[in-house]
Amino acid sequence: MMKNPRPLPYMLIKIFAVWAFIIYTAVFLLTLYDPVPHAVISMAGGLAILWIIIGGTLMLKMRDRIKSFVLSFSVGWKKKFVLFCTVLALIEEAITTTMTNLAPVFGVEVGEAAITASTNYLEVVLFHSVIIFIPWFVAWAWLLSRYDFAPAEVFLLFGITGTLAETMTFGLQNIGSAGFWVFVYGLMVYLPAYSVPERNVNPPRVQHYILAVVVPFVFGIPVALVVGLLQMICF
């Protein structure tokens, strides 16, 4: 991708990391004597450890080997990008669903506290999360076919899109958790973006960064409407 990485995205990633740590620690301590909210924040902590810390570290350490492996397949890079993002999203949702099902470990009954819409993994990914993310990944494949966003920029921009989605769906309190959400969502696309081959495309301008946050929502609207209809019919 970029031969000379832009420094600003990396500085912002560090800021979001510190932000996530401070907010998480504060909420963890403030909910110590409130079992249900504390269980939820503990589940989020499990996600942070498994997906962000362990998963993120492995992605960073193994990114060059994984990139070589991905490039070895003679399939169009846009298809590989969408598929790779989808696989990572499925892994992330497997972790969140596991955390939800571990409610008794966190001191509450299953159903009292959760970080997913259901304890059923297939229901989560087919009716609530990954099915909605796939058009977002397609949107990013389209964006990367036109503009040379660096992997760290893709990480941040997709993380911002994810934060906005969480805020619109579950409330304004998610703005305070932006540091956490940027990492949760950003890691779904960082490695796939890193594995995209060199392309003869233009560097992004300011308006393209704004476009990159909004376009996934535009691509996702038709799927979201269909999924919403299916939810009403099936549930």
Coordinates of C-alpha atoms in Angstrom, one line a residue, residues 135-140 161 209-221:
P135 CA -22.3 -4.3 2.2
W136 CA -19.9 -2.1 4.3
F137 CA -17.0 -4.3 3.2
V138 CA -18.2 -4.1 -0.4
A139 CA -18.3 -0.3 0.0
W140 CA -14.7 -0.3 1.2
T161 CA -18.4 4.2 10.9
Y209 CA -12.3 10.8 4.1
I210 CA -15.8 12.0 4.8
L211 CA -17.2 10.0 2.0
A212 CA -15.5 6.9 3.4
V213 CA -17.4 7.2 6.7
V214 CA -20.8 7.7 5.0
V215 CA -20.6 5.4 1.9
P216 CA -20.8 2.1 3.9
F217 CA -24.2 3.3 5.3
V218 CA -25.4 4.0 1.8
F219 CA -24.4 0.5 0.6
G220 CA -25.9 -1.0 3.7
I221 CA -29.4 0.5 3.5

